[in-house]
């Protein structure tokens, strides 16, 4: 990561407290009744599960799932390949460095909220190639294909990723169905937006940090996509901003569980019934940490707006429609350069009468 420089230092008001508050309240949800491709014969068990998911989305924006149907060996295979990749020299890792033209591959200078994150990452899209906008410019309607970059070592990384991504896609669709049901919609209501989705998986490595009181692995942020499904190791470090009091709460690692959070797109689709919640990652002065988030994102041509079934006379449309591909392309720019203004957020699309 190089020597500590000013780009890692958080503003005083955002520096982490080293005293930890554990998140006992984040719901732990058992998906055993839903971990096959078909709905079980007892619809009441699905209703109950959907209600649990709905309550978690409403009250926390986060929950953990167990008995999710993802084979442990596929997760462990990718975790091991990730550790092998990051253990290489910086010179080797930079051979598959990502850039503004192709955002897939290795990167060690990620910026969140204009502050550098204490981590290194490796990004891979689920669909290879993936179609994205040619640029963030509003007048440019062109598209381009981006392809995954594969390192020479470890040679098993590609296979491990592809097997894991397939399982993550299945789990994401199950969760999407449950969220749809929890909103009183048909189970497949949201799946139409994911035919040619732009989802990607990230390998995260957080090296030990000598200034854990000044830096963060990832600065406070909300996820721009629909859903994030996170595998974290036993070191932990994820913190969630509790809605009721704004306190930063640590999500204690649960063996073999996945941590799920709803992103900005779900917030907009639900017309603010569910909220995308701020979260961040603490660093550790003694231990390195690894995690693998799966970002479930819709097709690049999807126009994101509140679902018409959820609009009533009392609950009017709260957001203008925006194009997902352009939104994401604009947001990605801040990974590579410091912006003079805050990067694009969904509140920029809030209807004026709803803005505070």
PDB file of C-alpha atoms in Angstrom, residues 125-131 145-148 196-197:
ATOM      1  CA  UNK A 125     -18.140  -8.931 -13.972  1.00  0.00           C
ATOM      2  CA  UNK A 126     -20.556 -11.855 -13.847  1.00  0.00           C
ATOM      3  CA  UNK A 127     -21.367 -11.608 -17.543  1.00  0.00           C
ATOM      4  CA  UNK A 128     -18.184 -11.638 -19.570  1.00  0.00           C
ATOM      5  CA  UNK A 129     -18.248  -9.445 -21.596  1.00  0.00           C
ATOM      6  CA  UNK A 130     -20.615  -6.946 -19.967  1.00  0.00           C
ATOM      7  CA  UNK A 131     -22.230  -4.099 -21.910  1.00  0.00           C
ATOM      8  CA  UNK A 145     -18.157  -4.157 -23.966  1.00  0.00           C
ATOM      9  CA  UNK A 146     -15.821  -4.662 -21.040  1.00  0.00           C
ATOM     10  CA  UNK A 147     -14.100  -7.979 -20.419  1.00  0.00           C
ATOM     11  CA  UNK A 148     -12.562  -9.517 -17.338  1.00  0.00           C
ATOM     12  CA  UNK A 196     -28.559  -8.673 -19.231  1.00  0.00           C
ATOM     13  CA  UNK A 197     -27.434  -7.455 -15.825  1.00  0.00           C
TER      14      UNK A 197
END
